């Protein structure tokens, strides 16, 4: 199979890889870079389990050709925060116990991060609408909603905006 050299910026690190022209970003992230947070769910970009940020915008990595994001900034859950310095969205999801099986969790956190970057104070309807494309079968929807509200609060505090 013909391989192409592609330069990716993933979690602020540069990677030069030889990948198949048909390889999805998800495949490269998981198989070549050994990043396990984006999950294979449907392979159609419909479930949200594979969500990452591309230049800060939520994107479904299972339907994006890896060659198509060369030179762009890609962020996975592994690059959002660290165990010693969690991102406010990660902290909020933990504090609100918004995960059970964890399969959808990475996608939910990445979608929430993109939402709160665009809209620091979303309404419950805006949150529901934003996350409606991320499938969760565990029944933690109320906890996820609370986690997004809490993350918005934490991000406002971190930005110096205080608690509303």
PDB file of N, CA and C in Angstrom, residues 92-152:
ATOM      1  N   UNK A  92     -14.133  19.053  36.174  1.00  0.00           N
ATOM      2  CA  UNK A  92     -15.583  19.098  36.373  1.00  0.00           C
ATOM      3  C   UNK A  92     -16.231  17.740  36.121  1.00  0.00           C
ATOM      4  N   UNK A  93     -15.805  17.030  35.088  1.00  0.00           N
ATOM      5  CA  UNK A  93     -16.381  15.718  34.807  1.00  0.00           C
ATOM      6  C   UNK A  93     -16.072  14.741  35.940  1.00  0.00           C
ATOM      7  N   UNK A  94     -14.896  14.852  36.529  1.00  0.00           N
ATOM      8  CA  UNK A  94     -14.548  14.006  37.674  1.00  0.00           C
ATOM      9  C   UNK A  94     -15.376  14.412  38.889  1.00  0.00           C
ATOM     10  N   UNK A  95     -15.407  15.709  39.182  1.00  0.00           N
ATOM     11  CA  UNK A  95     -16.134  16.203  40.356  1.00  0.00           C
ATOM     12  C   UNK A  95     -17.612  15.834  40.319  1.00  0.00           C
ATOM     13  N   UNK A  96     -18.204  15.874  39.138  1.00  0.00           N
ATOM     14  CA  UNK A  96     -19.641  15.587  38.999  1.00  0.00           C
ATOM     15  C   UNK A  96     -19.920  14.113  38.707  1.00  0.00           C
ATOM     16  N   UNK A  97     -18.881  13.287  38.719  1.00  0.00           N
ATOM     17  CA  UNK A  97     -19.012  11.848  38.458  1.00  0.00           C
ATOM     18  C   UNK A  97     -19.820  11.592  37.182  1.00  0.00           C
ATOM     19  N   UNK A  98     -19.385  12.252  36.109  1.00  0.00           N
ATOM     20  CA  UNK A  98     -20.127  12.238  34.849  1.00  0.00           C
ATOM     21  C   UNK A  98     -19.727  11.106  33.911  1.00  0.00           C
ATOM     22  N   UNK A  99     -19.146  10.061  34.448  1.00  0.00           N
ATOM     23  CA  UNK A  99     -18.781   8.930  33.584  1.00  0.00           C
ATOM     24  C   UNK A  99     -19.091   7.626  34.287  1.00  0.00           C
ATOM     25  N   UNK A 100     -19.508   6.659  33.515  1.00  0.00           N
ATOM     26  CA  UNK A 100     -19.642   5.311  34.041  1.00  0.00           C
ATOM     27  C   UNK A 100     -18.685   4.407  33.285  1.00  0.00           C
ATOM     28  N   UNK A 101     -19.039   4.013  32.074  1.00  0.00           N
ATOM     29  CA  UNK A 101     -18.135   3.114  31.340  1.00  0.00           C
ATOM     30  C   UNK A 101     -16.942   3.864  30.759  1.00  0.00           C
ATOM     31  N   UNK A 102     -17.093   5.137  30.473  1.00  0.00           N
ATOM     32  CA  UNK A 102     -15.996   5.960  29.972  1.00  0.00           C
ATOM     33  C   UNK A 102     -15.811   5.945  28.471  1.00  0.00           C
ATOM     34  N   UNK A 103     -16.583   5.141  27.746  1.00  0.00           N
ATOM     35  CA  UNK A 103     -16.360   5.044  26.303  1.00  0.00           C
ATOM     36  C   UNK A 103     -16.633   6.367  25.593  1.00  0.00           C
ATOM     37  N   UNK A 104     -17.679   7.061  25.978  1.00  0.00           N
ATOM     38  CA  UNK A 104     -18.027   8.330  25.338  1.00  0.00           C
ATOM     39  C   UNK A 104     -17.312   9.512  25.972  1.00  0.00           C
ATOM     40  N   UNK A 105     -16.677   9.292  27.095  1.00  0.00           N
ATOM     41  CA  UNK A 105     -16.164  10.378  27.932  1.00  0.00           C
ATOM     42  C   UNK A 105     -15.203  11.311  27.211  1.00  0.00           C
ATOM     43  N   UNK A 106     -14.246  10.772  26.497  1.00  0.00           N
ATOM     44  CA  UNK A 106     -13.281  11.609  25.793  1.00  0.00           C
ATOM     45  C   UNK A 106     -13.988  12.541  24.814  1.00  0.00           C
ATOM     46  N   UNK A 107     -14.904  11.990  24.035  1.00  0.00           N
ATOM     47  CA  UNK A 107     -15.645  12.810  23.077  1.00  0.00           C
ATOM     48  C   UNK A 107     -16.482  13.873  23.757  1.00  0.00           C
ATOM     49  N   UNK A 108     -17.120  13.516  24.869  1.00  0.00           N
ATOM     50  CA  UNK A 108     -17.918  14.494  25.619  1.00  0.00           C
ATOM     51  C   UNK A 108     -17.035  15.630  26.134  1.00  0.00           C
ATOM     52  N   UNK A 109     -15.882  15.282  26.667  1.00  0.00           N
ATOM     53  CA  UNK A 109     -14.971  16.298  27.209  1.00  0.00           C
ATOM     54  C   UNK A 109     -14.444  17.193  26.091  1.00  0.00           C
ATOM     55  N   UNK A 110     -14.103  16.619  24.956  1.00  0.00           N
ATOM     56  CA  UNK A 110     -13.587  17.433  23.856  1.00  0.00           C
ATOM     57  C   UNK A 110     -14.678  18.336  23.285  1.00  0.00           C
ATOM     58  N   UNK A 111     -15.894  17.835  23.153  1.00  0.00           N
ATOM     59  CA  UNK A 111     -17.009  18.669  22.679  1.00  0.00           C
ATOM     60  C   UNK A 111     -17.286  19.797  23.669  1.00  0.00           C
ATOM     61  N   UNK A 112     -17.249  19.471  24.964  1.00  0.00           N
ATOM     62  CA  UNK A 112     -17.477  20.487  25.994  1.00  0.00           C
ATOM     63  C   UNK A 112     -16.402  21.558  25.944  1.00  0.00           C
ATOM     64  N   UNK A 113     -15.160  21.150  25.770  1.00  0.00           N
ATOM     65  CA  UNK A 113     -14.058  22.107  25.684  1.00  0.00           C
ATOM     66  C   UNK A 113     -14.263  23.058  24.509  1.00  0.00           C
ATOM     67  N   UNK A 114     -14.629  22.514  23.360  1.00  0.00           N
ATOM     68  CA  UNK A 114     -14.871  23.356  22.179  1.00  0.00           C
ATOM     69  C   UNK A 114     -16.044  24.304  22.427  1.00  0.00           C
ATOM     70  N   UNK A 115     -17.117  23.794  23.016  1.00  0.00           N
ATOM     71  CA  UNK A 115     -18.283  24.629  23.311  1.00  0.00           C
ATOM     72  C   UNK A 115     -17.915  25.786  24.225  1.00  0.00           C
ATOM     73  N   UNK A 116     -17.239  25.482  25.339  1.00  0.00           N
ATOM     74  CA  UNK A 116     -16.941  26.521  26.323  1.00  0.00           C
ATOM     75  C   UNK A 116     -15.894  27.510  25.828  1.00  0.00           C
ATOM     76  N   UNK A 117     -15.093  27.106  24.880  1.00  0.00           N
ATOM     77  CA  UNK A 117     -14.150  28.041  24.267  1.00  0.00           C
ATOM     78  C   UNK A 117     -14.914  29.062  23.424  1.00  0.00           C
ATOM     79  N   UNK A 118     -15.932  28.598  22.721  1.00  0.00           N
ATOM     80  CA  UNK A 118     -16.768  29.482  21.890  1.00  0.00           C
ATOM     81  C   UNK A 118     -17.775  30.260  22.712  1.00  0.00           C
ATOM     82  N   UNK A 119     -18.327  29.605  23.726  1.00  0.00           N
ATOM     83  CA  UNK A 119     -19.435  30.177  24.490  1.00  0.00           C
ATOM     84  C   UNK A 119     -19.204  29.874  25.968  1.00  0.00           C
ATOM     85  N   UNK A 120     -18.602  30.802  26.713  1.00  0.00           N
ATOM     86  CA  UNK A 120     -18.237  30.536  28.107  1.00  0.00           C
ATOM     87  C   UNK A 120     -19.417  30.354  29.067  1.00  0.00           C
ATOM     88  N   UNK A 121     -20.618  30.716  28.640  1.00  0.00           N
ATOM     89  CA  UNK A 121     -21.771  30.615  29.535  1.00  0.00           C
ATOM     90  C   UNK A 121     -22.994  30.085  28.775  1.00  0.00           C
ATOM     91  N   UNK A 122     -22.930  28.837  28.322  1.00  0.00           N
ATOM     92  CA  UNK A 122     -24.041  28.299  27.529  1.00  0.00           C
ATOM     93  C   UNK A 122     -25.257  27.976  28.393  1.00  0.00           C
ATOM     94  N   UNK A 123     -26.423  28.075  27.772  1.00  0.00           N
ATOM     95  CA  UNK A 123     -27.659  27.656  28.440  1.00  0.00           C
ATOM     96  C   UNK A 123     -27.720  26.131  28.433  1.00  0.00           C
ATOM     97  N   UNK A 124     -28.627  25.580  29.237  1.00  0.00           N
ATOM     98  CA  UNK A 124     -28.794  24.122  29.247  1.00  0.00           C
ATOM     99  C   UNK A 124     -29.193  23.614  27.860  1.00  0.00           C
ATOM    100  N   UNK A 125     -30.043  24.367  27.158  1.00  0.00           N
ATOM    101  CA  UNK A 125     -30.441  23.958  25.807  1.00  0.00           C
ATOM    102  C   UNK A 125     -29.248  23.955  24.857  1.00  0.00           C
ATOM    103  N   UNK A 126     -28.371  24.953  24.973  1.00  0.00           N
ATOM    104  CA  UNK A 126     -27.177  24.998  24.126  1.00  0.00           C
ATOM    105  C   UNK A 126     -26.250  23.820  24.432  1.00  0.00           C
ATOM    106  N   UNK A 127     -26.124  23.482  25.708  1.00  0.00           N
ATOM    107  CA  UNK A 127     -25.293  22.336  26.095  1.00  0.00           C
ATOM    108  C   UNK A 127     -25.877  21.054  25.512  1.00  0.00           C
ATOM    109  N   UNK A 128     -27.179  20.859  25.706  1.00  0.00           N
ATOM    110  CA  UNK A 128     -27.830  19.647  25.184  1.00  0.00           C
ATOM    111  C   UNK A 128     -27.669  19.548  23.664  1.00  0.00           C
ATOM    112  N   UNK A 129     -27.870  20.672  22.987  1.00  0.00           N
ATOM    113  CA  UNK A 129     -27.746  20.685  21.529  1.00  0.00           C
ATOM    114  C   UNK A 129     -26.324  20.328  21.100  1.00  0.00           C
ATOM    115  N   UNK A 130     -25.343  20.916  21.764  1.00  0.00           N
ATOM    116  CA  UNK A 130     -23.940  20.670  21.412  1.00  0.00           C
ATOM    117  C   UNK A 130     -23.559  19.202  21.605  1.00  0.00           C
ATOM    118  N   UNK A 131     -24.031  18.618  22.690  1.00  0.00           N
ATOM    119  CA  UNK A 131     -23.644  17.243  23.016  1.00  0.00           C
ATOM    120  C   UNK A 131     -24.596  16.194  22.441  1.00  0.00           C
ATOM    121  N   UNK A 132     -25.632  16.630  21.732  1.00  0.00           N
ATOM    122  CA  UNK A 132     -26.634  15.685  21.231  1.00  0.00           C
ATOM    123  C   UNK A 132     -26.054  14.677  20.235  1.00  0.00           C
ATOM    124  N   UNK A 133     -24.961  15.008  19.591  1.00  0.00           N
ATOM    125  CA  UNK A 133     -24.343  14.088  18.646  1.00  0.00           C
ATOM    126  C   UNK A 133     -23.375  13.108  19.276  1.00  0.00           C
ATOM    127  N   UNK A 134     -23.222  13.183  20.591  1.00  0.00           N
ATOM    128  CA  UNK A 134     -22.346  12.254  21.308  1.00  0.00           C
ATOM    129  C   UNK A 134     -23.223  11.233  22.018  1.00  0.00           C
ATOM    130  N   UNK A 135     -23.124   9.999  21.582  1.00  0.00           N
ATOM    131  CA  UNK A 135     -23.965   8.959  22.159  1.00  0.00           C
ATOM    132  C   UNK A 135     -23.408   8.464  23.484  1.00  0.00           C
ATOM    133  N   UNK A 136     -24.285   8.370  24.482  1.00  0.00           N
ATOM    134  CA  UNK A 136     -23.939   7.813  25.786  1.00  0.00           C
ATOM    135  C   UNK A 136     -25.078   6.887  26.185  1.00  0.00           C
ATOM    136  N   UNK A 137     -24.746   5.658  26.434  1.00  0.00           N
ATOM    137  CA  UNK A 137     -25.767   4.670  26.786  1.00  0.00           C
ATOM    138  C   UNK A 137     -25.816   4.383  28.290  1.00  0.00           C
ATOM    139  N   UNK A 138     -24.980   5.074  29.060  1.00  0.00           N
ATOM    140  CA  UNK A 138     -24.876   4.768  30.489  1.00  0.00           C
ATOM    141  C   UNK A 138     -25.911   5.477  31.355  1.00  0.00           C
ATOM    142  N   UNK A 139     -26.565   6.475  30.808  1.00  0.00           N
ATOM    143  CA  UNK A 139     -27.571   7.177  31.590  1.00  0.00           C
ATOM    144  C   UNK A 139     -27.012   8.231  32.525  1.00  0.00           C
ATOM    145  N   UNK A 140     -25.859   8.798  32.201  1.00  0.00           N
ATOM    146  CA  UNK A 140     -25.276   9.841  33.056  1.00  0.00           C
ATOM    147  C   UNK A 140     -25.551  11.236  32.500  1.00  0.00           C
ATOM    148  N   UNK A 141     -26.616  11.389  31.748  1.00  0.00           N
ATOM    149  CA  UNK A 141     -26.889  12.656  31.082  1.00  0.00           C
ATOM    150  C   UNK A 141     -27.022  13.828  32.053  1.00  0.00           C
ATOM    151  N   UNK A 142     -27.669  13.639  33.183  1.00  0.00           N
ATOM    152  CA  UNK A 142     -27.795  14.727  34.161  1.00  0.00           C
ATOM    153  C   UNK A 142     -26.440  15.101  34.743  1.00  0.00           C
ATOM    154  N   UNK A 143     -25.614  14.103  35.025  1.00  0.00           N
ATOM    155  CA  UNK A 143     -24.276  14.376  35.554  1.00  0.00           C
ATOM    156  C   UNK A 143     -23.413  15.091  34.518  1.00  0.00           C
ATOM    157  N   UNK A 144     -23.575  14.719  33.256  1.00  0.00           N
ATOM    158  CA  UNK A 144     -22.821  15.384  32.188  1.00  0.00           C
ATOM    159  C   UNK A 144     -23.242  16.845  32.091  1.00  0.00           C
ATOM    160  N   UNK A 145     -24.532  17.109  32.149  1.00  0.00           N
ATOM    161  CA  UNK A 145     -25.029  18.489  32.116  1.00  0.00           C
ATOM    162  C   UNK A 145     -24.462  19.290  33.293  1.00  0.00           C
ATOM    163  N   UNK A 146     -24.482  18.698  34.487  1.00  0.00           N
ATOM    164  CA  UNK A 146     -23.899  19.360  35.663  1.00  0.00           C
ATOM    165  C   UNK A 146     -22.406  19.599  35.469  1.00  0.00           C
ATOM    166  N   UNK A 147     -21.723  18.632  34.874  1.00  0.00           N
ATOM    167  CA  UNK A 147     -20.280  18.762  34.654  1.00  0.00           C
ATOM    168  C   UNK A 147     -19.972  19.908  33.695  1.00  0.00           C
ATOM    169  N   UNK A 148     -20.780  20.062  32.661  1.00  0.00           N
ATOM    170  CA  UNK A 148     -20.546  21.160  31.711  1.00  0.00           C
ATOM    171  C   UNK A 148     -20.772  22.498  32.406  1.00  0.00           C
ATOM    172  N   UNK A 149     -21.841  22.584  33.200  1.00  0.00           N
ATOM    173  CA  UNK A 149     -22.085  23.828  33.960  1.00  0.00           C
ATOM    174  C   UNK A 149     -20.918  24.121  34.901  1.00  0.00           C
ATOM    175  N   UNK A 150     -20.448  23.090  35.586  1.00  0.00           N
ATOM    176  CA  UNK A 150     -19.323  23.250  36.525  1.00  0.00           C
ATOM    177  C   UNK A 150     -18.051  23.639  35.775  1.00  0.00           C
ATOM    178  N   UNK A 151     -17.813  23.033  34.632  1.00  0.00           N
ATOM    179  CA  UNK A 151     -16.630  23.371  33.831  1.00  0.00           C
ATOM    180  C   UNK A 151     -16.676  24.829  33.386  1.00  0.00           C
ATOM    181  N   UNK A 152     -17.855  25.293  32.992  1.00  0.00           N
ATOM    182  CA  UNK A 152     -17.998  26.697  32.585  1.00  0.00           C
ATOM    183  C   UNK A 152     -17.623  27.614  33.743  1.00  0.00           C
TER     184      UNK A 152
END
